[in-house]
Coordinates of C-alpha atoms and ligand atoms in Angstrom, one line a residue:
M37 CA -3.2 18.7 0.3
S38 CA -3.1 18.0 -3.4
T39 CA -4.8 20.1 -6.0
L40 CA -6.2 17.7 -8.6
A41 CA -4.8 19.8 -11.3
G42 CA -1.3 18.7 -10.2
L43 CA 0.9 17.6 -7.3
P44 CA 2.4 19.9 -4.7
A45 CA 5.8 21.2 -5.9
D46 CA 7.6 20.0 -2.9
L47 CA 6.1 16.5 -3.4
L48 CA 7.3 16.5 -7.0
E49 CA 10.8 17.5 -5.7
S50 CA 10.9 14.6 -3.2
L51 CA 9.9 12.2 -6.0
E52 CA 13.1 13.0 -7.9
G53 CA 15.6 10.1 -7.9
I54 CA 13.1 7.5 -6.6
T55 CA 13.9 4.1 -8.2
S56 CA 12.1 1.6 -5.9
M57 CA 8.5 1.7 -4.9
G58 CA 5.9 -0.4 -3.1
V59 CA 2.1 0.2 -3.7
I60 CA -0.7 -1.0 -1.5
T61 CA -4.2 -1.0 -2.9
G62 CA -7.8 -1.7 -1.8
A63 CA -11.2 -1.6 -3.3
G64 CA -11.1 2.2 -3.9
V65 CA -8.7 1.7 -6.7
S66 CA -11.4 -0.3 -8.6
A67 CA -14.2 2.1 -7.7
E68 CA -13.6 4.0 -11.0
S69 CA -14.0 0.7 -12.8
G70 CA -17.5 0.5 -11.5
I71 CA -16.9 -2.0 -8.7
Q72 CA -18.6 -1.2 -5.4
T73 CA -16.3 -0.7 -2.4
Y74 CA -17.0 -2.4 0.9
R75 CA -17.1 0.4 3.4
G76 CA -18.0 4.1 3.4
Q77 CA -20.7 5.7 1.4
G78 CA -22.3 3.4 -1.2
G79 CA -20.2 0.5 0.0
L80 CA -21.3 -3.1 0.1
Y81 CA -21.4 -3.0 3.9
D82 CA -23.1 0.5 3.9
D83 CA -26.4 -1.1 4.8
E84 CA -25.6 -2.6 8.1
A85 CA -28.0 -5.6 7.9
E86 CA -26.9 -6.4 4.3
G87 CA -23.3 -5.8 5.2
D88 CA -23.4 -8.3 8.1
A89 CA -25.2 -10.8 5.9
T90 CA -22.5 -10.4 3.2
V91 CA -19.6 -10.8 5.7
E92 CA -21.4 -13.9 7.2
A93 CA -21.9 -15.4 3.7
L94 CA -18.2 -14.8 2.9
S95 CA -17.0 -16.6 6.0
A96 CA -15.3 -20.0 6.2
S97 CA -18.0 -21.4 8.5
T98 CA -20.8 -20.6 6.0
L99 CA -18.8 -22.1 3.1
H100 CA -18.6 -25.3 5.3
H101 CA -22.2 -25.7 6.2
D102 CA -24.0 -23.8 3.4
P103 CA -21.8 -23.4 0.4
D104 CA -24.6 -22.3 -1.9
R105 CA -25.0 -19.2 0.3
T106 CA -21.3 -18.4 0.0
W107 CA -21.3 -19.0 -3.7
R108 CA -24.3 -16.7 -4.3
V109 CA -22.2 -13.7 -3.0
V110 CA -18.9 -14.9 -4.5
A111 CA -20.6 -15.4 -7.9
E112 CA -22.0 -11.8 -7.8
L113 CA -18.5 -10.4 -6.9
A114 CA -17.0 -12.5 -9.7
R115 CA -19.6 -11.2 -12.2
R116 CA -18.8 -7.6 -11.3
S117 CA -15.1 -8.3 -11.8
V118 CA -15.4 -9.9 -15.2
D119 CA -17.8 -7.1 -16.3
A120 CA -15.3 -4.4 -15.2
A121 CA -12.1 -3.1 -17.0
P122 CA -8.9 -1.6 -15.5
N123 CA -9.1 2.2 -15.0
P124 CA -6.3 4.8 -15.2
A125 CA -5.2 3.9 -11.7
H126 CA -4.5 0.3 -12.6
H127 CA -2.7 1.4 -15.7
A128 CA -0.6 4.0 -13.8
I129 CA 0.5 1.3 -11.3
A130 CA 1.5 -1.1 -14.2
Q131 CA 3.4 1.8 -15.9
L132 CA 5.3 2.4 -12.6
E133 CA 6.3 -1.2 -12.4
Q134 CA 7.6 -1.2 -16.0
N135 CA 9.7 1.9 -15.4
L136 CA 11.2 1.6 -11.9
T137 CA 14.2 -0.6 -10.9
R138 CA 12.3 -2.3 -8.1
F139 CA 8.5 -2.4 -7.7
V140 CA 6.0 -4.5 -5.7
L141 CA 2.3 -4.3 -5.5
L142 CA 0.4 -5.5 -2.4
T143 CA -3.3 -5.7 -3.2
Q144 CA -6.4 -6.7 -1.2
N145 CA -8.5 -6.7 -4.4
V146 CA -9.7 -10.1 -5.7
D147 CA -11.0 -8.6 -9.0
G148 CA -7.9 -9.4 -11.1
L149 CA -7.9 -5.9 -12.6
H150 CA -4.2 -5.1 -11.6
K151 CA -3.0 -8.2 -13.6
L152 CA -5.3 -7.4 -16.4
A153 CA -3.7 -3.9 -16.6
G154 CA -0.2 -5.5 -16.8
S155 CA 1.0 -5.6 -13.1
R156 CA 3.3 -8.6 -12.6
N157 CA 5.0 -8.5 -9.2
V158 CA 1.7 -8.7 -7.4
I159 CA 1.1 -10.0 -3.8
D160 CA -2.7 -10.6 -4.1
I161 CA -3.0 -11.2 -0.4
H162 CA -6.8 -12.1 -0.5
G163 CA -6.5 -14.2 -3.7
D164 CA -8.5 -13.9 -6.9
V165 CA -12.2 -14.4 -7.1
L166 CA -12.0 -16.4 -10.4
D167 CA -9.6 -19.0 -9.0
T168 CA -11.0 -22.1 -7.3
R169 CA -9.7 -25.2 -5.5
C170 CA -11.5 -28.4 -4.6
R171 CA -12.2 -28.6 -0.9
D172 CA -11.6 -32.4 -1.0
C173 CA -8.8 -33.2 -3.5
G174 CA -7.3 -29.7 -3.7
A175 CA -7.5 -29.6 -7.6
R176 CA -7.0 -26.0 -8.8
G177 CA -9.3 -24.3 -11.3
R178 CA -10.1 -21.0 -12.8
F179 CA -13.5 -19.8 -14.2
T180 CA -13.8 -18.2 -17.6
P181 CA -16.0 -15.1 -17.7
E182 CA -18.6 -17.1 -19.5
E183 CA -18.6 -19.8 -16.7
V184 CA -18.9 -17.0 -14.1
R185 CA -21.9 -15.5 -15.8
A186 CA -23.6 -18.9 -16.0
L187 CA -22.7 -19.9 -12.4
E188 CA -25.7 -21.2 -10.4
G189 CA -25.2 -22.5 -6.9
T190 CA -22.1 -24.5 -5.7
P191 CA -19.7 -25.7 -8.4
F192 CA -18.3 -29.2 -8.0
C193 CA -14.8 -30.6 -8.8
P194 CA -14.6 -32.2 -12.3
D195 CA -12.0 -34.7 -10.9
C196 CA -13.6 -36.0 -7.7
G197 CA -17.0 -34.3 -7.4
G198 CA -16.0 -32.5 -4.2
V199 CA -17.1 -28.9 -3.5
R200 CA -15.1 -26.3 -5.3
R201 CA -14.3 -23.3 -3.2
P202 CA -13.1 -19.8 -4.2
N203 CA -9.3 -19.6 -3.9
A204 CA -9.8 -16.3 -2.0
V205 CA -9.3 -15.7 1.7
L206 CA -12.7 -15.9 3.5
F207 CA -13.5 -14.2 6.8
G208 CA -12.1 -16.3 9.6
E209 CA -9.3 -17.8 7.5
M210 CA -5.6 -17.4 7.7
L211 CA -3.7 -15.5 5.1
P212 CA -1.6 -17.6 2.7
E213 CA 1.8 -18.1 4.4
D214 CA 3.9 -17.7 1.2
K215 CA 2.2 -14.3 0.5
V216 CA 2.8 -13.1 4.0
R217 CA 6.4 -14.0 3.7
R218 CA 6.8 -12.1 0.4
M219 CA 5.1 -9.1 2.0
H220 CA 7.6 -9.1 4.9
Q221 CA 10.5 -9.5 2.5
E222 CA 9.4 -6.6 0.3
F223 CA 8.1 -4.2 2.9
Y224 CA 10.0 -4.9 6.1
A225 CA 13.5 -6.3 5.4
D226 CA 14.4 -3.3 3.2
P227 CA 11.4 -1.1 2.5
P228 CA 11.3 0.6 -1.0
D229 CA 12.3 4.3 -1.2
L230 CA 8.6 5.2 -1.8
V231 CA 5.5 3.4 -0.4
L232 CA 2.1 4.5 -1.6
I233 CA -1.2 3.4 -0.3
A234 CA -4.4 4.0 -2.3
G235 CA -8.1 3.2 -2.1
T236 CA -8.2 1.4 1.2
T237 CA -9.6 2.0 4.7
A238 CA -6.6 -0.1 5.9
V239 CA -8.8 -1.8 8.5
F240 CA -6.4 -4.8 8.5
P241 CA -3.1 -4.4 10.4
Y242 CA -1.2 -6.2 7.7
I243 CA -2.2 -3.5 5.3
A244 CA -1.7 -0.4 7.5
E245 CA 1.6 -1.6 9.1
P246 CA 3.9 -1.8 6.0
I247 CA 3.4 1.9 5.2
V248 CA 3.7 3.0 8.9
V249 CA 7.0 1.0 9.1
A250 CA 8.2 2.6 5.9
N251 CA 7.4 6.0 7.3
Q252 CA 9.2 5.2 10.6
R253 CA 12.2 4.0 8.6
G254 CA 12.4 7.4 6.8
R255 CA 11.0 6.3 3.4
L256 CA 8.8 8.6 1.4
T257 CA 5.1 7.7 2.1
I258 CA 2.0 8.8 0.2
E259 CA -1.7 8.1 0.6
V260 CA -4.3 8.6 -2.1
N261 CA -7.9 8.6 -0.9
P262 CA -10.8 11.0 -1.1
E263 CA -11.3 10.4 2.6
P264 CA -8.9 10.4 5.6
T265 CA -8.1 7.0 7.0
I266 CA -6.3 5.6 10.0
V267 CA -3.0 5.7 8.2
S268 CA -3.4 9.4 7.2
P269 CA -1.5 10.7 10.3
H270 CA 1.3 8.3 9.6
V271 CA 2.3 9.2 6.0
R272 CA 4.3 12.1 4.7
W273 CA 1.7 13.0 2.1
S274 CA -2.1 12.3 2.4
L275 CA -3.5 13.3 -0.9
R276 CA -7.3 13.9 -1.0
G277 CA -8.3 12.6 -4.4
K278 CA -9.4 9.7 -6.6
A279 CA -6.9 7.1 -7.5
G280 CA -7.8 7.3 -11.2
E281 CA -6.9 11.0 -11.2
V282 CA -3.9 11.2 -8.9
L283 CA -2.0 8.0 -9.7
P284 CA -1.4 9.0 -13.3
L285 CA 0.1 12.3 -12.1
I286 CA 2.5 10.3 -9.8
A287 CA 3.3 7.9 -12.6
E288 CA 4.1 10.8 -14.9
A289 CA 6.3 12.5 -12.3
L290 CA 8.2 9.3 -11.7
T291 CA 8.6 8.0 -15.2
S292 CA 9.0 11.0 -17.4
D293 CA 12.7 11.8 -18.3
Ligands
APR210 N1 -10.0 6.5 -5.4 C1 -9.3 6.2 -4.2 N2 -9.9 5.8 -3.1 C2 -11.3 5.6 -3.1 C3 -12.1 5.9 -4.3 C4 -11.4 6.4 -5.4 N3 -12.0 6.7 -6.6 N4 -13.4 5.7 -4.0 C5 -13.4 5.2 -2.7 N5 -12.2 5.2 -2.2 C6 -11.7 4.8 -0.9 C7 -12.7 5.0 0.2 O1 -12.6 6.3 0.8 C8 -12.3 3.9 1.2 O2 -11.3 4.5 2.1 O3 -11.5 3.4 -0.9 C9 -11.6 2.9 0.4 C10 -12.4 1.6 0.3 O4 -12.4 1.0 1.5 P1 -13.1 -0.4 1.7 O5 -14.4 -0.5 1.1 O6 -13.0 -0.7 3.2 O7 -12.1 -1.4 0.9 P2 -10.8 -2.1 1.4 O8 -10.0 -1.2 2.2 O9 -10.1 -2.7 0.2 O10 -11.3 -3.3 2.3 C11 -10.4 -4.2 2.8 O11 -12.0 -5.7 3.6 O12 -14.1 -6.7 3.3 C12 -12.8 -6.9 3.2 O13 -11.7 -8.5 1.9 C13 -12.3 -7.3 1.8 O14 -10.3 -6.7 0.7 C14 -11.4 -6.1 1.5 C15 -10.9 -5.6 2.8

């Protein structure tokens, strides 16, 4: 158990000499940027009826037969993203990447805040809410914050007039193969010395598994979350705390000379 004033002495000791790290994040890392999480107290799905409606709106089948409904929810998520700024957790993760020999970030977040904070080797497995592609001709696009704030209904492709869709993974869709391949290369072939998971309920197996595998393979594993999750029993350290408070401590421990 961590004291927020600092990290346990034996954890600090085990961090010595670490040169490669993998970080896995979810919505909780953006909570301190003011972006609502999906599950748990105050989450988007907290109200069951509203949650079910949101999941249905964000599904591939709804995009197909009622794109306006999908875009109403996507536009709201996009507006929250462009109105938010990276918090100390995002900056700590970028600082770790800049200072360690090998670093990879696997994120479920579509808000773009990790890249805004300077993270580069990012596997954004669910995509980015500002990116779009045309459902008919495949043309790629990216909304500016101003375009997002002015978004009304379904946007159409400037090239062919087809429906533009968010270049994010909707419920019922497959994950992008290239990103799954990268995830396997980074976390399975030769797991980093240290794997840290923060701010996620890890409900998806492809998010829980990499850190469980790392733990089984003898790597150091850390979870940062105010609540216990399904991965808590499978990590060496499960730190009860906020990402914005604990991750800077870990970055300081790993990057200070
Ligand atoms: N610091 C760290 N963790 C936090 C914080 C914080 N300040 N605040 C909340 N949390 C934790 C919660 O305890 C919870 O475990 O963040 C987690 C958020 O979980 P979810 O809302 O389920 O978000 P996530 O795990 O990212 O969801 C995964 O589900 O709906 C889909 O595609 C969506 O990417 C999302 C995926």
